[in-house]
Amino acid sequence: MALRTLGAFSSNASSTPHPLCPHKPSSLLPFVPLSPPLPLRFHLPPLKAQATPRCSSSSSASISSPSPIFLPHLQVDEEENEFDRGGPAAEEGDIDEEAEEEEKEDDEASDPILEFFRFRSSSSAHDPKQEGRLSLQRNRRTSWHIANIDFANLDHDGLEDEGQVLLGSPSPSPPQPAEDGVVAEILGVARSLPENATLGEFLGPYAGTVGEGECIELLGRMGEEGLAWGCLYLFEWMGLQEPSLVTPRACSVLFPVLGRAGMGDKLMILFQNLPKGKRFRDVCVYNSAISGFASCGRYDDAWKVYEALEVNNIKPDHVTCSILITIMRKNGKHSKDVWDFFEMMNRKGIKWSLELIGTVIKSFCDDGLKKEALIIQAEMERKGISANIIIYNTLMDAYSKSDQVEEAEGLFHELKEKGLKPTTATYNILMNAYSRRMQPEIVESLITEMQGLGLKPNVKSYTCLVSAYGRQRKMSDMAADSFLRMKKAGIKPTPHSYTALIHAYSVGGWHEKAYAAYENMNREGISPSIETYTALLDAFRRAGETDKLMEIWKSMISNKVEGTRVTFNIILDGLAKHGLYVQARDMIYEFGKLGLQPTVMTYNILMNAYARGGQHCKLPQLLKDMSALNLKPDSVTYSTMIYAYVRVRDFTRAFYYHKQMVRNGQVPEPRSYQKLRAILDVKAATKNRRDRSAILGILNSNFGLKPKKGKKDEFWKNKKKRSIVPRVVGDKK
């Protein structure tokens, strides 16, 4: 629907650039000659990384273009210019100031009112260098940071998928300016506002002394500290000043701050009430609004902003395309839809850029189209755009998640041959892949290789190592040692680190240590995630302690942690295998109220528990319940029932359900056939030869073994009658 709407408005889009911004947005900071633009820097972070690309500036001033794809916000970077460093420009500034002061003295000599103030005490006079010259004290260069539309959710993001694999290293945070001047005063007021008070009530004394640059800096710094309401009231105060201090740059800084704070309604009101001036019809303002709506998950409103951009004949740029493609990916759109939208924007003259192609490659990799992503990368290289380490990290992560570690290793060697330096995230991707393959020795060697290159392993590196050891039954102690190595290195564990450790204890049968790790986690102030609770529940399920199992589940509910289907199945299996069938049924009802309806696996768990407990008579009723819920039994369902009846030597029912299994096309694997045939051979001493031969006949027919047919002799008809006729004659006699 969104793409059809875009097509309707595409005819109205003008191919000519904006009159006020022919190529890139012009600067809105007054009186500040900015230095030349910085070179383009592109970072395509995994989930929460930041990047600060730059763009070329106009002849009068410079403003960075909103560029990257997964960038958290528009924040203010302050860099000192020659005035701060005492260079030649500072000397020229001093000469200009002296000339201005001499002119002022000549004018003041003929003014009687100023003559009166000249004879006032020096204590009441103000330093002229501090009045109205705040914009000259520091070159407040600002860079565009587009809001992060990769939500943690994600993914989860456990290691993966749970979504815990980094695709890029976070960019270093910008240097914080010194805490002095009027900006520091207002920032201190915003931090210590009394209850039921607004920032605008305390800004009266600053009217006329605060300029546009200071307001933009305040919006950026308060946004970094999470003072979204303070930013909103400051923006309101800026609009009440004469002349108004509201500029397109201020809107571009404020909109992502409101989006990250979840204030989408306020953002929509401000966007709909933007001033009608031409300078507010800037693509940067619209990009920041789209980014803000994406940050709070209001994707429909983000598309409405794009439609307004088309209606106003504002030409979108590569940043607009990058943000919208990321929105489409997060909204579940297929890569084909992404490619169609990319081609439409390409026809409008959008230039290929590293971050734009990065979003397209990421979309294809998420859909598993790795070969197509490599083709796009090759086309990008043909156009003269070299792939960076982030693109390679994205491709490597896609291959590693598909368990194609050899291809990921090939990309790793390719990027090193091109002169690219691997990052910690690059090694984390490889370590996560080998961790899933339960190869801790390779993970150890990768950590050693990292340290040889001067890279420090982070918490994700050690988590991969703990997980690699913990997946093996007899190496839980090595997992614990790796966890202690991480803490000894001064790295604070995360919930995923504790989850890997608890899972290692669970696999090794150390449920007491698993619970001790859970208590240490709470003692350190780390909130357990649903994955942590699931691993802990699995530990006590394996140990058979149902009371502790229910206690942990109630603790999870009291902490308002919603369970998943995996959590549901673990609790159900722990109760049913220990004969608590009524509690298991109640658990199905409780999770049904949470929206987790029973599945085929749920009934397979129940059937297995009933069969092990000698309650095989309940299995046909469970099969009927599955049919009532439109659940189709699979090969595991039928195999469980067959083994249950074979265990009690009821070969007739075993043969019946085997026949149903074959008829419904749910044939188990050949290994299951071999196991069933071995069981039948053990029971060969019983007198149920007819049932045994029937089951063996079905098995032989499935294996393609047909009985040999010999020639019938002339007595074959009389053989059967000879056994029947004497019995009838005997009865008559």
Tab-separated table of N, CA and C in Angstrom, residues 517-659:
chain	number	residue	atom	x	y	z
A	517	ALA	N	24.389	-18.610	39.982
A	517	ALA	CA	24.706	-17.589	38.978
A	517	ALA	C	23.537	-16.627	38.785
A	518	TYR	N	22.328	-17.153	38.869
A	518	TYR	CA	21.138	-16.297	38.768
A	518	TYR	C	21.071	-15.308	39.933
A	519	GLU	N	21.399	-15.765	41.129
A	519	GLU	CA	21.402	-14.868	42.284
A	519	GLU	C	22.504	-13.821	42.175
A	520	ASN	N	23.681	-14.206	41.691
A	520	ASN	CA	24.748	-13.228	41.486
A	520	ASN	C	24.348	-12.173	40.461
A	521	MET	N	23.613	-12.603	39.490
A	521	MET	CA	23.144	-11.678	38.462
A	521	MET	C	22.229	-10.618	39.064
A	522	ASN	N	21.301	-11.052	39.907
A	522	ASN	CA	20.410	-10.096	40.563
A	522	ASN	C	21.172	-9.211	41.542
A	523	ARG	N	22.184	-9.777	42.195
A	523	ARG	CA	22.961	-9.001	43.160
A	523	ARG	C	23.745	-7.887	42.469
A	524	GLU	N	24.178	-8.125	41.241
A	524	GLU	CA	24.926	-7.123	40.498
A	524	GLU	C	24.033	-6.109	39.806
A	525	GLY	N	22.726	-6.241	39.948
A	525	GLY	CA	21.809	-5.283	39.343
A	525	GLY	C	21.544	-5.513	37.876
A	526	ILE	N	21.811	-6.718	37.383
A	526	ILE	CA	21.562	-7.057	35.982
A	526	ILE	C	20.219	-7.765	35.891
A	527	SER	N	19.300	-7.202	35.139
A	527	SER	CA	17.951	-7.765	35.035
A	527	SER	C	17.971	-9.014	34.158
A	528	PRO	N	17.453	-10.126	34.645
A	528	PRO	CA	17.410	-11.335	33.808
A	528	PRO	C	16.445	-11.162	32.644
A	529	SER	N	16.817	-11.687	31.514
A	529	SER	CA	15.960	-11.650	30.335
A	529	SER	C	15.139	-12.933	30.264
A	530	ILE	N	14.275	-13.018	29.279
A	530	ILE	CA	13.464	-14.221	29.127
A	530	ILE	C	14.349	-15.409	28.768
A	531	GLU	N	15.448	-15.153	28.042
A	531	GLU	CA	16.380	-16.247	27.733
A	531	GLU	C	17.048	-16.768	29.004
A	532	THR	N	17.332	-15.854	29.949
A	532	THR	CA	17.938	-16.279	31.216
A	532	THR	C	16.984	-17.171	31.995
A	533	TYR	N	15.732	-16.747	32.099
A	533	TYR	CA	14.743	-17.559	32.818
A	533	TYR	C	14.531	-18.902	32.126
A	534	THR	N	14.544	-18.910	30.805
A	534	THR	CA	14.337	-20.162	30.077
A	534	THR	C	15.475	-21.142	30.347
A	535	ALA	N	16.727	-20.648	30.356
A	535	ALA	CA	17.869	-21.518	30.659
A	535	ALA	C	17.807	-22.027	32.092
A	536	LEU	N	17.384	-21.170	33.027
A	536	LEU	CA	17.287	-21.591	34.427
A	536	LEU	C	16.185	-22.628	34.616
A	537	LEU	N	15.045	-22.426	33.970
A	537	LEU	CA	13.962	-23.413	34.047
A	537	LEU	C	14.396	-24.746	33.451
A	538	ASP	N	15.168	-24.699	32.381
A	538	ASP	CA	15.641	-25.939	31.767
A	538	ASP	C	16.582	-26.693	32.700
A	539	ALA	N	17.365	-25.961	33.496
A	539	ALA	CA	18.271	-26.614	34.442
A	539	ALA	C	17.493	-27.421	35.474
A	540	PHE	N	16.430	-26.858	36.020
A	540	PHE	CA	15.644	-27.578	37.033
A	540	PHE	C	14.708	-28.594	36.396
A	541	ARG	N	14.367	-28.431	35.128
A	541	ARG	CA	13.618	-29.483	34.433
A	541	ARG	C	14.478	-30.728	34.284
A	542	ARG	N	15.743	-30.533	33.928
A	542	ARG	CA	16.644	-31.675	33.798
A	542	ARG	C	16.888	-32.342	35.154
A	543	ALA	N	16.920	-31.509	36.213
A	543	ALA	CA	17.161	-32.069	37.550
A	543	ALA	C	15.911	-32.706	38.138
A	544	GLY	N	14.738	-32.429	37.603
A	544	GLY	CA	13.502	-33.026	38.099
A	544	GLY	C	12.934	-32.364	39.335
A	545	GLU	N	13.360	-31.141	39.665
A	545	GLU	CA	12.844	-30.430	40.837
A	545	GLU	C	11.678	-29.542	40.395
A	546	THR	N	10.486	-30.110	40.458
A	546	THR	CA	9.309	-29.398	39.956
A	546	THR	C	8.914	-28.241	40.870
A	547	ASP	N	9.146	-28.377	42.175
A	547	ASP	CA	8.794	-27.276	43.080
A	547	ASP	C	9.610	-26.027	42.763
A	548	LYS	N	10.912	-26.206	42.566
A	548	LYS	CA	11.758	-25.067	42.215
A	548	LYS	C	11.418	-24.551	40.831
A	549	LEU	N	10.998	-25.441	39.965
A	549	LEU	CA	10.594	-25.042	38.622
A	549	LEU	C	9.416	-24.076	38.673
A	550	MET	N	8.406	-24.422	39.476
A	550	MET	CA	7.235	-23.551	39.596
A	550	MET	C	7.586	-22.262	40.331
A	551	GLU	N	8.501	-22.323	41.273
A	551	GLU	CA	8.903	-21.111	41.996
A	551	GLU	C	9.580	-20.113	41.053
A	552	ILE	N	10.440	-20.609	40.174
A	552	ILE	CA	11.106	-19.719	39.223
A	552	ILE	C	10.099	-19.143	38.240
A	553	TRP	N	9.149	-19.957	37.838
A	553	TRP	CA	8.137	-19.455	36.900
A	553	TRP	C	7.297	-18.351	37.542
A	554	LYS	N	6.925	-18.520	38.808
A	554	LYS	CA	6.161	-17.477	39.495
A	554	LYS	C	6.995	-16.215	39.676
A	555	SER	N	8.293	-16.378	39.923
A	555	SER	CA	9.164	-15.213	40.022
A	555	SER	C	9.237	-14.473	38.693
A	556	MET	N	9.254	-15.203	37.611
A	556	MET	CA	9.272	-14.582	36.288
A	556	MET	C	7.990	-13.796	36.039
A	557	ILE	N	6.863	-14.343	36.460
A	557	ILE	CA	5.591	-13.649	36.283
A	557	ILE	C	5.539	-12.395	37.147
A	558	SER	N	6.045	-12.487	38.380
A	558	SER	CA	6.029	-11.316	39.262
A	558	SER	C	6.931	-10.206	38.744
A	559	ASN	N	8.001	-10.556	38.033
A	559	ASN	CA	8.889	-9.553	37.446
A	559	ASN	C	8.397	-9.067	36.088
A	560	LYS	N	7.211	-9.498	35.680
A	560	LYS	CA	6.568	-9.057	34.438
A	560	LYS	C	7.417	-9.376	33.212
A	561	VAL	N	7.980	-10.571	33.228
A	561	VAL	CA	8.727	-11.069	32.073
A	561	VAL	C	7.832	-12.062	31.344
A	562	GLU	N	7.456	-11.751	30.133
A	562	GLU	CA	6.545	-12.602	29.378
A	562	GLU	C	7.295	-13.800	28.808
A	563	GLY	N	6.706	-14.964	28.988
A	563	GLY	CA	7.321	-16.188	28.497
A	563	GLY	C	7.097	-16.381	27.011
A	564	THR	N	7.924	-17.227	26.429
A	564	THR	CA	7.802	-17.587	25.022
A	564	THR	C	7.299	-19.027	24.913
A	565	ARG	N	7.150	-19.488	23.701
A	565	ARG	CA	6.690	-20.860	23.502
A	565	ARG	C	7.725	-21.871	23.992
A	566	VAL	N	8.998	-21.509	23.897
A	566	VAL	CA	10.037	-22.416	24.405
A	566	VAL	C	9.916	-22.536	25.920
A	567	THR	N	9.687	-21.414	26.593
A	567	THR	CA	9.475	-21.447	28.046
A	567	THR	C	8.277	-22.317	28.396
A	568	PHE	N	7.218	-22.176	27.639
A	568	PHE	CA	5.992	-22.948	27.846
A	568	PHE	C	6.267	-24.446	27.749
A	569	ASN	N	6.981	-24.858	26.708
A	569	ASN	CA	7.241	-26.281	26.500
A	569	ASN	C	8.166	-26.856	27.573
A	570	ILE	N	9.125	-26.051	28.052
A	570	ILE	CA	10.036	-26.534	29.096
A	570	ILE	C	9.273	-26.803	30.390
A	571	ILE	N	8.412	-25.862	30.796
A	571	ILE	CA	7.631	-26.052	32.029
A	571	ILE	C	6.683	-27.234	31.880
A	572	LEU	N	6.053	-27.336	30.724
A	572	LEU	CA	5.113	-28.434	30.492
A	572	LEU	C	5.812	-29.781	30.556
A	573	ASP	N	6.970	-29.897	29.947
A	573	ASP	CA	7.709	-31.158	29.951
A	573	ASP	C	8.183	-31.508	31.360
A	574	GLY	N	8.623	-30.495	32.115
A	574	GLY	CA	9.080	-30.766	33.475
A	574	GLY	C	7.970	-31.273	34.378
A	575	LEU	N	6.753	-30.762	34.191
A	575	LEU	CA	5.628	-31.217	35.016
A	575	LEU	C	5.116	-32.577	34.564
A	576	ALA	N	4.956	-32.744	33.245
A	576	ALA	CA	4.331	-33.973	32.748
A	576	ALA	C	5.210	-35.189	32.971
A	577	LYS	N	6.532	-35.049	32.837
A	577	LYS	CA	7.410	-36.205	32.982
A	577	LYS	C	7.477	-36.714	34.412
A	578	HIS	N	7.025	-35.924	35.363
A	578	HIS	CA	7.046	-36.352	36.758
A	578	HIS	C	5.636	-36.648	37.270
A	579	GLY	N	4.738	-36.948	36.326
A	579	GLY	CA	3.408	-37.409	36.694
A	579	GLY	C	2.442	-36.324	37.122
A	580	LEU	N	2.805	-35.057	36.994
A	580	LEU	CA	1.898	-33.960	37.374
A	580	LEU	C	1.057	-33.576	36.165
A	581	TYR	N	0.165	-34.511	35.788
A	581	TYR	CA	-0.612	-34.297	34.568
A	581	TYR	C	-1.639	-33.188	34.735
A	582	VAL	N	-2.244	-33.089	35.906
A	582	VAL	CA	-3.244	-32.038	36.133
A	582	VAL	C	-2.585	-30.663	36.064
A	583	GLN	N	-1.416	-30.519	36.705
A	583	GLN	CA	-0.709	-29.240	36.645
A	583	GLN	C	-0.268	-28.923	35.218
A	584	ALA	N	0.089	-29.962	34.465
A	584	ALA	CA	0.486	-29.736	33.072
A	584	ALA	C	-0.693	-29.232	32.252
A	585	ARG	N	-1.868	-29.805	32.491
A	585	ARG	CA	-3.061	-29.326	31.781
A	585	ARG	C	-3.386	-27.890	32.173
A	586	ASP	N	-3.236	-27.574	33.454
A	586	ASP	CA	-3.472	-26.193	33.906
A	586	ASP	C	-2.483	-25.232	33.245
A	587	MET	N	-1.257	-25.686	33.051
A	587	MET	CA	-0.263	-24.829	32.414
A	587	MET	C	-0.648	-24.536	30.970
A	588	ILE	N	-1.230	-25.509	30.292
A	588	ILE	CA	-1.702	-25.271	28.921
A	588	ILE	C	-2.782	-24.196	28.923
A	589	TYR	N	-3.662	-24.241	29.905
A	589	TYR	CA	-4.724	-23.237	29.996
A	589	TYR	C	-4.152	-21.853	30.307
A	590	GLU	N	-3.159	-21.781	31.210
A	590	GLU	CA	-2.583	-20.486	31.591
A	590	GLU	C	-1.879	-19.834	30.401
A	591	PHE	N	-1.105	-20.622	29.673
A	591	PHE	CA	-0.419	-20.045	28.530
A	591	PHE	C	-1.386	-19.743	27.397
A	592	GLY	N	-2.507	-20.446	27.343
A	592	GLY	CA	-3.518	-20.109	26.355
A	592	GLY	C	-4.099	-18.727	26.580
A	593	LYS	N	-4.228	-18.331	27.844
A	593	LYS	CA	-4.714	-16.981	28.139
A	593	LYS	C	-3.709	-15.919	27.719
A	594	LEU	N	-2.437	-16.289	27.641
A	594	LEU	CA	-1.404	-15.350	27.208
A	594	LEU	C	-1.258	-15.315	25.692
A	595	GLY	N	-2.093	-16.069	24.993
A	595	GLY	CA	-2.025	-16.083	23.538
A	595	GLY	C	-1.160	-17.168	22.956
A	596	LEU	N	-0.618	-18.048	23.800
A	596	LEU	CA	0.226	-19.150	23.329
A	596	LEU	C	-0.607	-20.429	23.303
A	597	GLN	N	-1.263	-20.672	22.195
A	597	GLN	CA	-2.101	-21.852	22.058
A	597	GLN	C	-1.240	-23.101	21.869
A	598	PRO	N	-1.748	-24.272	22.293
A	598	PRO	CA	-0.961	-25.510	22.156
A	598	PRO	C	-0.686	-25.847	20.702
A	599	THR	N	0.465	-26.432	20.460
A	599	THR	CA	0.875	-26.837	19.118
A	599	THR	C	1.067	-28.346	19.087
A	600	VAL	N	1.520	-28.860	17.945
A	600	VAL	CA	1.795	-30.293	17.813
A	600	VAL	C	2.886	-30.711	18.791
A	601	MET	N	3.884	-29.859	18.983
A	601	MET	CA	4.944	-30.180	19.928
A	601	MET	C	4.404	-30.273	21.350
A	602	THR	N	3.432	-29.431	21.679
A	602	THR	CA	2.833	-29.494	23.013
A	602	THR	C	2.211	-30.862	23.265
A	603	TYR	N	1.449	-31.353	22.307
A	603	TYR	CA	0.809	-32.657	22.481
A	603	TYR	C	1.820	-33.794	22.395
A	604	ASN	N	2.881	-33.612	21.629
A	604	ASN	CA	3.925	-34.636	21.616
A	604	ASN	C	4.576	-34.778	22.986
A	605	ILE	N	4.788	-33.632	23.673
A	605	ILE	CA	5.351	-33.668	25.026
A	605	ILE	C	4.407	-34.387	25.976
A	606	LEU	N	3.120	-34.080	25.877
A	606	LEU	CA	2.139	-34.740	26.752
A	606	LEU	C	2.073	-36.240	26.477
A	607	MET	N	2.048	-36.632	25.210
A	607	MET	CA	1.975	-38.053	24.870
A	607	MET	C	3.200	-38.801	25.377
A	608	ASN	N	4.354	-38.200	25.242
A	608	ASN	CA	5.566	-38.845	25.729
A	608	ASN	C	5.523	-39.032	27.237
A	609	ALA	N	5.005	-38.012	27.941
A	609	ALA	CA	4.910	-38.115	29.395
A	609	ALA	C	3.901	-39.179	29.807
A	610	TYR	N	2.735	-39.222	29.146
A	610	TYR	CA	1.732	-40.242	29.468
A	610	TYR	C	2.261	-41.633	29.162
A	611	ALA	N	2.991	-41.780	28.045
A	611	ALA	CA	3.504	-43.097	27.676
A	611	ALA	C	4.550	-43.581	28.678
A	612	ARG	N	5.437	-42.691	29.116
A	612	ARG	CA	6.447	-43.083	30.093
A	612	ARG	C	5.828	-43.387	31.453
A	613	GLY	N	4.711	-42.765	31.746
A	613	GLY	CA	4.050	-42.997	33.025
A	613	GLY	C	3.070	-44.147	33.023
A	614	GLY	N	3.018	-44.915	31.932
A	614	GLY	CA	2.106	-46.052	31.864
A	614	GLY	C	0.666	-45.677	31.582
A	615	GLN	N	0.434	-44.435	31.149
A	615	GLN	CA	-0.922	-43.977	30.849
A	615	GLN	C	-1.181	-44.022	29.343
A	616	HIS	N	-0.852	-45.170	28.711
A	616	HIS	CA	-1.031	-45.270	27.271
A	616	HIS	C	-2.492	-45.240	26.856
A	617	CYS	N	-3.395	-45.526	27.775
A	617	CYS	CA	-4.816	-45.489	27.440
A	617	CYS	C	-5.305	-44.069	27.170
A	618	LYS	N	-4.541	-43.048	27.593
A	618	LYS	CA	-4.933	-41.660	27.376
A	618	LYS	C	-4.522	-41.149	25.998
A	619	LEU	N	-3.690	-41.897	25.296
A	619	LEU	CA	-3.150	-41.395	24.034
A	619	LEU	C	-4.210	-41.205	22.958
A	620	PRO	N	-5.175	-42.120	22.761
A	620	PRO	CA	-6.197	-41.873	21.736
A	620	PRO	C	-7.007	-40.609	22.000
A	621	GLN	N	-7.272	-40.291	23.281
A	621	GLN	CA	-8.015	-39.075	23.591
A	621	GLN	C	-7.206	-37.823	23.238
A	622	LEU	N	-5.904	-37.865	23.492
A	622	LEU	CA	-5.063	-36.732	23.103
A	622	LEU	C	-5.038	-36.557	21.586
A	623	LEU	N	-5.070	-37.672	20.867
A	623	LEU	CA	-5.112	-37.585	19.415
A	623	LEU	C	-6.410	-36.942	18.937
A	624	LYS	N	-7.514	-37.236	19.622
A	624	LYS	CA	-8.791	-36.603	19.277
A	624	LYS	C	-8.768	-35.103	19.603
A	625	ASP	N	-8.127	-34.748	20.705
A	625	ASP	CA	-8.018	-33.324	21.045
A	625	ASP	C	-7.227	-32.569	19.980
A	626	MET	N	-6.195	-33.203	19.450
A	626	MET	CA	-5.432	-32.563	18.379
A	626	MET	C	-6.301	-32.356	17.146
A	627	SER	N	-7.101	-33.337	16.821
A	627	SER	CA	-7.985	-33.209	15.660
A	627	SER	C	-9.010	-32.100	15.863
A	628	ALA	N	-9.496	-31.931	17.103
A	628	ALA	CA	-10.467	-30.865	17.375
A	628	ALA	C	-9.853	-29.480	17.211
A	629	LEU	N	-8.538	-29.361	17.435
A	629	LEU	CA	-7.841	-28.079	17.287
A	629	LEU	C	-7.221	-27.910	15.910
A	630	ASN	N	-7.573	-28.805	14.981
A	630	ASN	CA	-7.041	-28.765	13.611
A	630	ASN	C	-5.515	-28.874	13.591
A	631	LEU	N	-4.978	-29.686	14.485
A	631	LEU	CA	-3.547	-29.936	14.524
A	631	LEU	C	-3.270	-31.279	13.874
A	632	LYS	N	-2.418	-31.301	12.883
A	632	LYS	CA	-2.113	-32.514	12.149
A	632	LYS	C	-0.972	-33.253	12.824
A	633	PRO	N	-1.185	-34.510	13.244
A	633	PRO	CA	-0.093	-35.263	13.886
A	633	PRO	C	1.066	-35.467	12.921
A	634	ASP	N	2.286	-35.437	13.462
A	634	ASP	CA	3.465	-35.663	12.639
A	634	ASP	C	4.054	-37.035	12.942
A	635	SER	N	5.214	-37.314	12.377
A	635	SER	CA	5.836	-38.626	12.563
A	635	SER	C	6.225	-38.859	14.022
A	636	VAL	N	6.566	-37.777	14.745
A	636	VAL	CA	6.912	-37.935	16.161
A	636	VAL	C	5.688	-38.370	16.960
A	637	THR	N	4.533	-37.801	16.625
A	637	THR	CA	3.296	-38.182	17.323
A	637	THR	C	3.016	-39.671	17.160
A	638	TYR	N	3.045	-40.144	15.914
A	638	TYR	CA	2.743	-41.555	15.667
A	638	TYR	C	3.831	-42.462	16.252
A	639	SER	N	5.081	-42.074	16.141
A	639	SER	CA	6.147	-42.911	16.683
A	639	SER	C	6.031	-43.037	18.193
A	640	THR	N	5.649	-41.952	18.865
A	640	THR	CA	5.473	-42.004	20.315
A	640	THR	C	4.380	-42.994	20.693
A	641	MET	N	3.273	-42.969	19.947
A	641	MET	CA	2.170	-43.898	20.237
A	641	MET	C	2.564	-45.334	19.924
A	642	ILE	N	3.284	-45.551	18.835
A	642	ILE	CA	3.681	-46.910	18.476
A	642	ILE	C	4.594	-47.498	19.535
A	643	TYR	N	5.587	-46.747	19.976
A	643	TYR	CA	6.503	-47.251	20.994
A	643	TYR	C	5.796	-47.461	22.326
A	644	ALA	N	4.784	-46.620	22.595
A	644	ALA	CA	4.037	-46.792	23.844
A	644	ALA	C	3.302	-48.132	23.860
A	645	TYR	N	2.699	-48.492	22.737
A	645	TYR	CA	1.960	-49.755	22.690
A	645	TYR	C	2.902	-50.949	22.539
A	646	VAL	N	4.023	-50.774	21.869
A	646	VAL	CA	5.000	-51.867	21.795
A	646	VAL	C	5.552	-52.169	23.179
A	647	ARG	N	5.701	-51.125	23.995
A	647	ARG	CA	6.252	-51.305	25.342
A	647	ARG	C	5.335	-52.188	26.197
A	648	VAL	N	4.023	-52.099	25.964
A	648	VAL	CA	3.076	-52.930	26.729
A	648	VAL	C	2.633	-54.152	25.925
A	649	ARG	N	3.326	-54.434	24.819
A	649	ARG	CA	3.079	-55.619	23.983
A	649	ARG	C	1.701	-55.613	23.356
A	650	ASP	N	1.175	-54.438	23.098
A	650	ASP	CA	-0.092	-54.332	22.377
A	650	ASP	C	0.241	-54.097	20.909
A	651	PHE	N	0.617	-55.174	20.206
A	651	PHE	CA	1.072	-55.031	18.837
A	651	PHE	C	-0.067	-54.703	17.885
A	652	THR	N	-1.260	-55.032	18.260
A	652	THR	CA	-2.392	-54.733	17.385
A	652	THR	C	-2.554	-53.226	17.219
A	653	ARG	N	-2.546	-52.485	18.324
A	653	ARG	CA	-2.674	-51.027	18.238
A	653	ARG	C	-1.411	-50.405	17.618
A	654	ALA	N	-0.273	-50.997	17.911
A	654	ALA	CA	0.950	-50.479	17.301
A	654	ALA	C	0.877	-50.592	15.780
A	655	PHE	N	0.386	-51.751	15.290
A	655	PHE	CA	0.242	-51.920	13.853
A	655	PHE	C	-0.792	-50.952	13.285
A	656	TYR	N	-1.865	-50.689	14.029
A	656	TYR	CA	-2.925	-49.796	13.540
A	656	TYR	C	-2.388	-48.368	13.362
A	657	TYR	N	-1.686	-47.855	14.354
A	657	TYR	CA	-1.193	-46.479	14.255
A	657	TYR	C	-0.032	-46.366	13.283
A	658	HIS	N	0.697	-47.492	13.093
A	658	HIS	CA	1.720	-47.463	12.055
A	658	HIS	C	1.079	-47.352	10.683
A	659	LYS	N	-0.022	-48.040	10.512
A	659	LYS	CA	-0.746	-47.956	9.249
A	659	LYS	C	-1.300	-46.554	9.029
